[in-house]
mmCIF file of N, CA and C in Angstrom:
data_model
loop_
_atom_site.group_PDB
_atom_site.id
_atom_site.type_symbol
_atom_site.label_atom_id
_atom_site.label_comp_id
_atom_site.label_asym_id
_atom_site.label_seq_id
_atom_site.Cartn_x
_atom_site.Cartn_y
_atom_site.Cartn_z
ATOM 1 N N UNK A 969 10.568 -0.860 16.129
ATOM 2 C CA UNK A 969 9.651 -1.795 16.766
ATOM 3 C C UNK A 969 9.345 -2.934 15.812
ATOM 4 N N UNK A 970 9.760 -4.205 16.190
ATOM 5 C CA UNK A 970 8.966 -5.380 15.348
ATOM 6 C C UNK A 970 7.879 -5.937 15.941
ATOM 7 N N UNK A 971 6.475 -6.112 15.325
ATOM 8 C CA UNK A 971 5.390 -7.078 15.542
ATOM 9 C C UNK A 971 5.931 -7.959 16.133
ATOM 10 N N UNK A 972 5.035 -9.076 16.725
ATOM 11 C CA UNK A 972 5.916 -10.645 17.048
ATOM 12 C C UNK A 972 5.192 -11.447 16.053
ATOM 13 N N UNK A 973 5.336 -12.363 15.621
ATOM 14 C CA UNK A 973 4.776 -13.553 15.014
ATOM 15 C C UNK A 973 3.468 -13.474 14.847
ATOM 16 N N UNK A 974 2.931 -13.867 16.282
ATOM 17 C CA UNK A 974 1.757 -13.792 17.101
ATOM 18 C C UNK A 974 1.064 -12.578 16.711
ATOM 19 N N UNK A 975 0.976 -11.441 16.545
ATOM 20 C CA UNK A 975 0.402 -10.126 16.333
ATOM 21 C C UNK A 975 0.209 -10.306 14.710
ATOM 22 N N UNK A 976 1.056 -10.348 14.031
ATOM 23 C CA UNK A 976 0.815 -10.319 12.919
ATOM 24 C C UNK A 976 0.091 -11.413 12.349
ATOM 25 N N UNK A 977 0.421 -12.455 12.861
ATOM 26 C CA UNK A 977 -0.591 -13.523 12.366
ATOM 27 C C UNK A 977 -2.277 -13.238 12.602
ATOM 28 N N UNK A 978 -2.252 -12.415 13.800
ATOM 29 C CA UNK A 978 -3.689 -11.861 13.709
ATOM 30 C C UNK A 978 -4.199 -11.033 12.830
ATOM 31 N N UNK A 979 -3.129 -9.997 12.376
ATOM 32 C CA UNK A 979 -3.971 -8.929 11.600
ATOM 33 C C UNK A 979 -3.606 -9.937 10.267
ATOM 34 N N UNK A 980 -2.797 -10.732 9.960
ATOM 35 C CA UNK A 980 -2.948 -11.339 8.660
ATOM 36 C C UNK A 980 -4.895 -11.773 8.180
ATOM 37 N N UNK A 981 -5.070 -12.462 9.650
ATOM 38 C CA UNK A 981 -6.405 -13.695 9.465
ATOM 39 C C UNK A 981 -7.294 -11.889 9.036
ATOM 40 N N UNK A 982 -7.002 -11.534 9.858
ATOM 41 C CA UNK A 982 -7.919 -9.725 9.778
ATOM 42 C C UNK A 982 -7.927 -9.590 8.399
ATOM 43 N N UNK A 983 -6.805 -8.675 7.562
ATOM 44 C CA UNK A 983 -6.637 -8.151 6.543
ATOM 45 C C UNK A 983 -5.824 -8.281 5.854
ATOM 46 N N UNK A 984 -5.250 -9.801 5.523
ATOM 47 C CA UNK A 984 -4.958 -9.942 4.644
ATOM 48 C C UNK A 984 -5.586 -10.959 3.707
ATOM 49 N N UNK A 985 -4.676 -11.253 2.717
ATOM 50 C CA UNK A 985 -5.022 -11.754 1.104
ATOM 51 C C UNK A 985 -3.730 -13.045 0.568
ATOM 52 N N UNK A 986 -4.136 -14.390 0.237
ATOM 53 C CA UNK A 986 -3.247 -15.347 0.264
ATOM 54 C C UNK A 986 -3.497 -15.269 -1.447
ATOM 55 N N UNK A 987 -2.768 -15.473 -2.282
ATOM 56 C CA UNK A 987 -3.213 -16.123 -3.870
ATOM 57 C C UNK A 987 -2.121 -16.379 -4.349
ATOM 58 N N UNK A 988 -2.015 -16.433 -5.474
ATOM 59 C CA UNK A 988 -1.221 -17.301 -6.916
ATOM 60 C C UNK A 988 -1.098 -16.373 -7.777
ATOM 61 N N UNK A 989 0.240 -15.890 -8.473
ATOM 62 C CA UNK A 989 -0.036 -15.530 -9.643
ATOM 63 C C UNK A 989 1.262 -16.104 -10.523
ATOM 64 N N UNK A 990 0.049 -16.567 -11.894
ATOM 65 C CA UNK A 990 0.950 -16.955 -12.481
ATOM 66 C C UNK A 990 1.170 -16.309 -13.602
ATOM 67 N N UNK A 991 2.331 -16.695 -14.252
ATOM 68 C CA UNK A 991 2.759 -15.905 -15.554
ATOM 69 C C UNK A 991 3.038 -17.009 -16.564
ATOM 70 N N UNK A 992 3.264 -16.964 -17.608
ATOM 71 C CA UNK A 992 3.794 -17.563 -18.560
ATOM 72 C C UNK A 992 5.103 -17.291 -19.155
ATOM 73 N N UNK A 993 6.141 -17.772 -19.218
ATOM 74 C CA UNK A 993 7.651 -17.765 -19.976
ATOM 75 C C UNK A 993 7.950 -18.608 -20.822
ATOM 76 N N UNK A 994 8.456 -17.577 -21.850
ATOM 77 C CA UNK A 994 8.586 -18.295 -22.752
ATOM 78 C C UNK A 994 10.146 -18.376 -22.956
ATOM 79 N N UNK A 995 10.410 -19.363 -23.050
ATOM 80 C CA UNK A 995 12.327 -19.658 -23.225
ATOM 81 C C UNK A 995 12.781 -20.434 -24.366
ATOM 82 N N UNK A 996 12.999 -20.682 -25.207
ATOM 83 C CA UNK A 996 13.454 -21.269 -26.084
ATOM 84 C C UNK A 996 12.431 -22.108 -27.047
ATOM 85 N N UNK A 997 12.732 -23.370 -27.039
ATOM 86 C CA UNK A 997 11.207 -24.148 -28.117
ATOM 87 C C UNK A 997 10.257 -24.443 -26.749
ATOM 88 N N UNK A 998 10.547 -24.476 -25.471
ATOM 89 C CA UNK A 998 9.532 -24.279 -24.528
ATOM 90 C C UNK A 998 8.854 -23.601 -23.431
ATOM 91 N N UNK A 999 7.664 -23.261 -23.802
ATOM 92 C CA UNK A 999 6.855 -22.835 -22.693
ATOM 93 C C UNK A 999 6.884 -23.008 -21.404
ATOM 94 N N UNK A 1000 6.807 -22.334 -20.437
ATOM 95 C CA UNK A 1000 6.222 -22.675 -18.812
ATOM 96 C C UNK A 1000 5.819 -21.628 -18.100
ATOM 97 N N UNK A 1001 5.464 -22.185 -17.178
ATOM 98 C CA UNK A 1001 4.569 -21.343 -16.022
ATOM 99 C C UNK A 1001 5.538 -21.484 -15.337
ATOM 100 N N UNK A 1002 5.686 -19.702 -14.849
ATOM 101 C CA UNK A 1002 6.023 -19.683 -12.589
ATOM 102 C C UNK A 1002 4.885 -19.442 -12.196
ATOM 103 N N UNK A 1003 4.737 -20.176 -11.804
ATOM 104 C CA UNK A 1003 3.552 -20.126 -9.832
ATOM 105 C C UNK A 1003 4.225 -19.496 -9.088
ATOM 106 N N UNK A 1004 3.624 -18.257 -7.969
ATOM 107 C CA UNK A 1004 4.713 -17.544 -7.427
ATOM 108 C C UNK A 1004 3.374 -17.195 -6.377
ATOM 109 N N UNK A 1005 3.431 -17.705 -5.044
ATOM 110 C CA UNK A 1005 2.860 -17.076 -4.036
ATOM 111 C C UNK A 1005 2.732 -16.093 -3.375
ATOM 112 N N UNK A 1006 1.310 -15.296 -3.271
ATOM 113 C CA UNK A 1006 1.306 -13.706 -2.991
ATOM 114 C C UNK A 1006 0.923 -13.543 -1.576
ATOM 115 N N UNK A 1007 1.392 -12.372 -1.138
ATOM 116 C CA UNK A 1007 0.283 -11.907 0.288
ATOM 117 C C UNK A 1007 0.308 -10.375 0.408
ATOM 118 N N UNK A 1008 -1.286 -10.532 0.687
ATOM 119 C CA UNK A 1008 -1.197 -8.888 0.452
ATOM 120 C C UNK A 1008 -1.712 -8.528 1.724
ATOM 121 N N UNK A 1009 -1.437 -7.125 2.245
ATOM 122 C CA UNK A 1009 -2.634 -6.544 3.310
ATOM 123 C C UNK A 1009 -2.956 -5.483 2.931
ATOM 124 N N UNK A 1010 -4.272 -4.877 2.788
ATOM 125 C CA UNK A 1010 -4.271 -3.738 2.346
ATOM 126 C C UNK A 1010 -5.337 -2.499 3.665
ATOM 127 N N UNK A 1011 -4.738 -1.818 4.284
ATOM 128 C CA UNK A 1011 -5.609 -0.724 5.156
ATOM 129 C C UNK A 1011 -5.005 0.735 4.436
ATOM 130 N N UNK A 1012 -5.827 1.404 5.548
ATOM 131 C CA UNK A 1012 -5.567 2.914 5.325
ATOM 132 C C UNK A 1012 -4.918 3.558 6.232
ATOM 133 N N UNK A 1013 -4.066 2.654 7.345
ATOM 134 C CA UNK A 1013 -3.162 3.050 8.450
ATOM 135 C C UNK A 1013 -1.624 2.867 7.674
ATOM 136 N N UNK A 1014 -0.795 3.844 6.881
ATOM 137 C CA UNK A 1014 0.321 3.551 6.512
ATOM 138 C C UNK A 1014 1.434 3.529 7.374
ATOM 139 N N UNK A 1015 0.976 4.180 8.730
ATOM 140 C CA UNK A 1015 1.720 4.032 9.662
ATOM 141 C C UNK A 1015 2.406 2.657 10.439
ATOM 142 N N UNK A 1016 0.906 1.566 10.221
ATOM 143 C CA UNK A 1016 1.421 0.861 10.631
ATOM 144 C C UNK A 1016 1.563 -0.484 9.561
ATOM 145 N N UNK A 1017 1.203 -0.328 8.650
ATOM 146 C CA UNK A 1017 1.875 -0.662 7.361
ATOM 147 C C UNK A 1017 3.607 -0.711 7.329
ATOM 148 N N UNK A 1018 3.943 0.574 7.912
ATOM 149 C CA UNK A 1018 5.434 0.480 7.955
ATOM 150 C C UNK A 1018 6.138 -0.341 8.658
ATOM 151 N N UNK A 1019 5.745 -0.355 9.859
ATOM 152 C CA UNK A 1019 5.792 -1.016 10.833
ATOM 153 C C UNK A 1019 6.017 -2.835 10.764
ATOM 154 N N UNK A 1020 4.631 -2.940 10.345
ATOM 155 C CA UNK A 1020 4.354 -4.695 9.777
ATOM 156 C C UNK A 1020 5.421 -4.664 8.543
ATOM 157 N N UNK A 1021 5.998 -3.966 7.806
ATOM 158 C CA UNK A 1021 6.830 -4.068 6.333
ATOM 159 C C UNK A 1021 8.403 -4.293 7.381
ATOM 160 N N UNK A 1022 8.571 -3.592 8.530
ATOM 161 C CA UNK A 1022 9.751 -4.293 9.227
ATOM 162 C C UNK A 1022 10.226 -5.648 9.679
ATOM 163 N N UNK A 1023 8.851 -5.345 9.967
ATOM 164 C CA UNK A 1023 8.759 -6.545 11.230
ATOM 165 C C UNK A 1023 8.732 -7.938 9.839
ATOM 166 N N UNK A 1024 8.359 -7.707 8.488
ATOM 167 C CA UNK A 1024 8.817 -8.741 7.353
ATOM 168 C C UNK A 1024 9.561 -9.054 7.239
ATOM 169 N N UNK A 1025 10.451 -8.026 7.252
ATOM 170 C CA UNK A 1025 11.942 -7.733 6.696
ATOM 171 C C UNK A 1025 12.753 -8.760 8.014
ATOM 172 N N UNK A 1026 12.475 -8.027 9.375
ATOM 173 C CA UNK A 1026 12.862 -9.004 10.024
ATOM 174 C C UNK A 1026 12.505 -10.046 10.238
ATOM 175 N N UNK A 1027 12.014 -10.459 10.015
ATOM 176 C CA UNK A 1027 11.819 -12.442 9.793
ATOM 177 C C UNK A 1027 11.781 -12.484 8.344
ATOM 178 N N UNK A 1028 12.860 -12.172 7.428
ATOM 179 C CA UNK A 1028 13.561 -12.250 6.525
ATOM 180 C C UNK A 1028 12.290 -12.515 5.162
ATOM 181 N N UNK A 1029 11.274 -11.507 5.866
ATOM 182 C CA UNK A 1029 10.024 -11.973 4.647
ATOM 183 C C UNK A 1029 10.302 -10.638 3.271
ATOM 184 N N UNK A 1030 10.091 -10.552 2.399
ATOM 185 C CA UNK A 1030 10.115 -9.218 1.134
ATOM 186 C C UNK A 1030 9.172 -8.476 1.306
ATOM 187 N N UNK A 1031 9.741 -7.171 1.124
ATOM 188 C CA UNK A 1031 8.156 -6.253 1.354
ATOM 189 C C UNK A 1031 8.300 -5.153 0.696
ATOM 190 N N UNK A 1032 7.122 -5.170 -0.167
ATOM 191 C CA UNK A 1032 6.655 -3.885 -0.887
ATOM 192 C C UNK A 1032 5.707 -3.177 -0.298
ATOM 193 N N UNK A 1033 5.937 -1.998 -0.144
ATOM 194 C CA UNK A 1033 4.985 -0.954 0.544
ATOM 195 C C UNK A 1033 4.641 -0.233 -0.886
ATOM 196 N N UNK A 1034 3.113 0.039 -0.847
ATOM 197 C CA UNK A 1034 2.303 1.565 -1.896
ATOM 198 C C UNK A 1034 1.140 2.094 -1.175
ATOM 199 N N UNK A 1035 1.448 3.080 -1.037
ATOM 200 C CA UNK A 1035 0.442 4.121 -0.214
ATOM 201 C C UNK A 1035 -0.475 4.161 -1.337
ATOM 202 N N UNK A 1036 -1.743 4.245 -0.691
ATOM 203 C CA UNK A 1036 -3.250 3.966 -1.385
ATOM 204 C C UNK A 1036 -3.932 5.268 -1.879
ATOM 205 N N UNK A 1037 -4.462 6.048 -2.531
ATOM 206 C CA UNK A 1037 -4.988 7.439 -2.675
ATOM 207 C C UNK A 1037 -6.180 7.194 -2.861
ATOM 208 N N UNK A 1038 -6.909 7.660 -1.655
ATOM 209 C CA UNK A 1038 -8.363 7.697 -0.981
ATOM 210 C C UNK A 1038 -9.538 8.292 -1.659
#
């Protein structure tokens, strides 16, 4: 089963999390930053956690799943 667009964009505004993380690299005589855009959702339904981690995958988004210990 995939979410549609539409569904997930709701539970995004619901429960999820937009941010930034950056790192520092160091490469040769210079320094830099990656900026690397995050999104998180975090519930206690892993069921449908799985579900939304497809429905990423199919619209070609990356997805890490970690079950939470309550």
């Amino acid at each position: 089963m995939v979410y549609t667009a539409e569904w997930l964009a709701g539970l995004i505004v619901g429960e999820g999390c937009f941010s930034l993380s950056v790192n520092q690299l160091r490469q040769s005589k210079t320094d830099w930053l990656r900026i690397t855009p995050v999104f998180a959702i975090s519930m206690c339904d892993f069921e449908v956690m799985e579900k939304v981690g497809r429905s990423f995958e199919y619209y070609g988004l990356p997805v890490y799943l970690r079950a939470r210990n309550e």
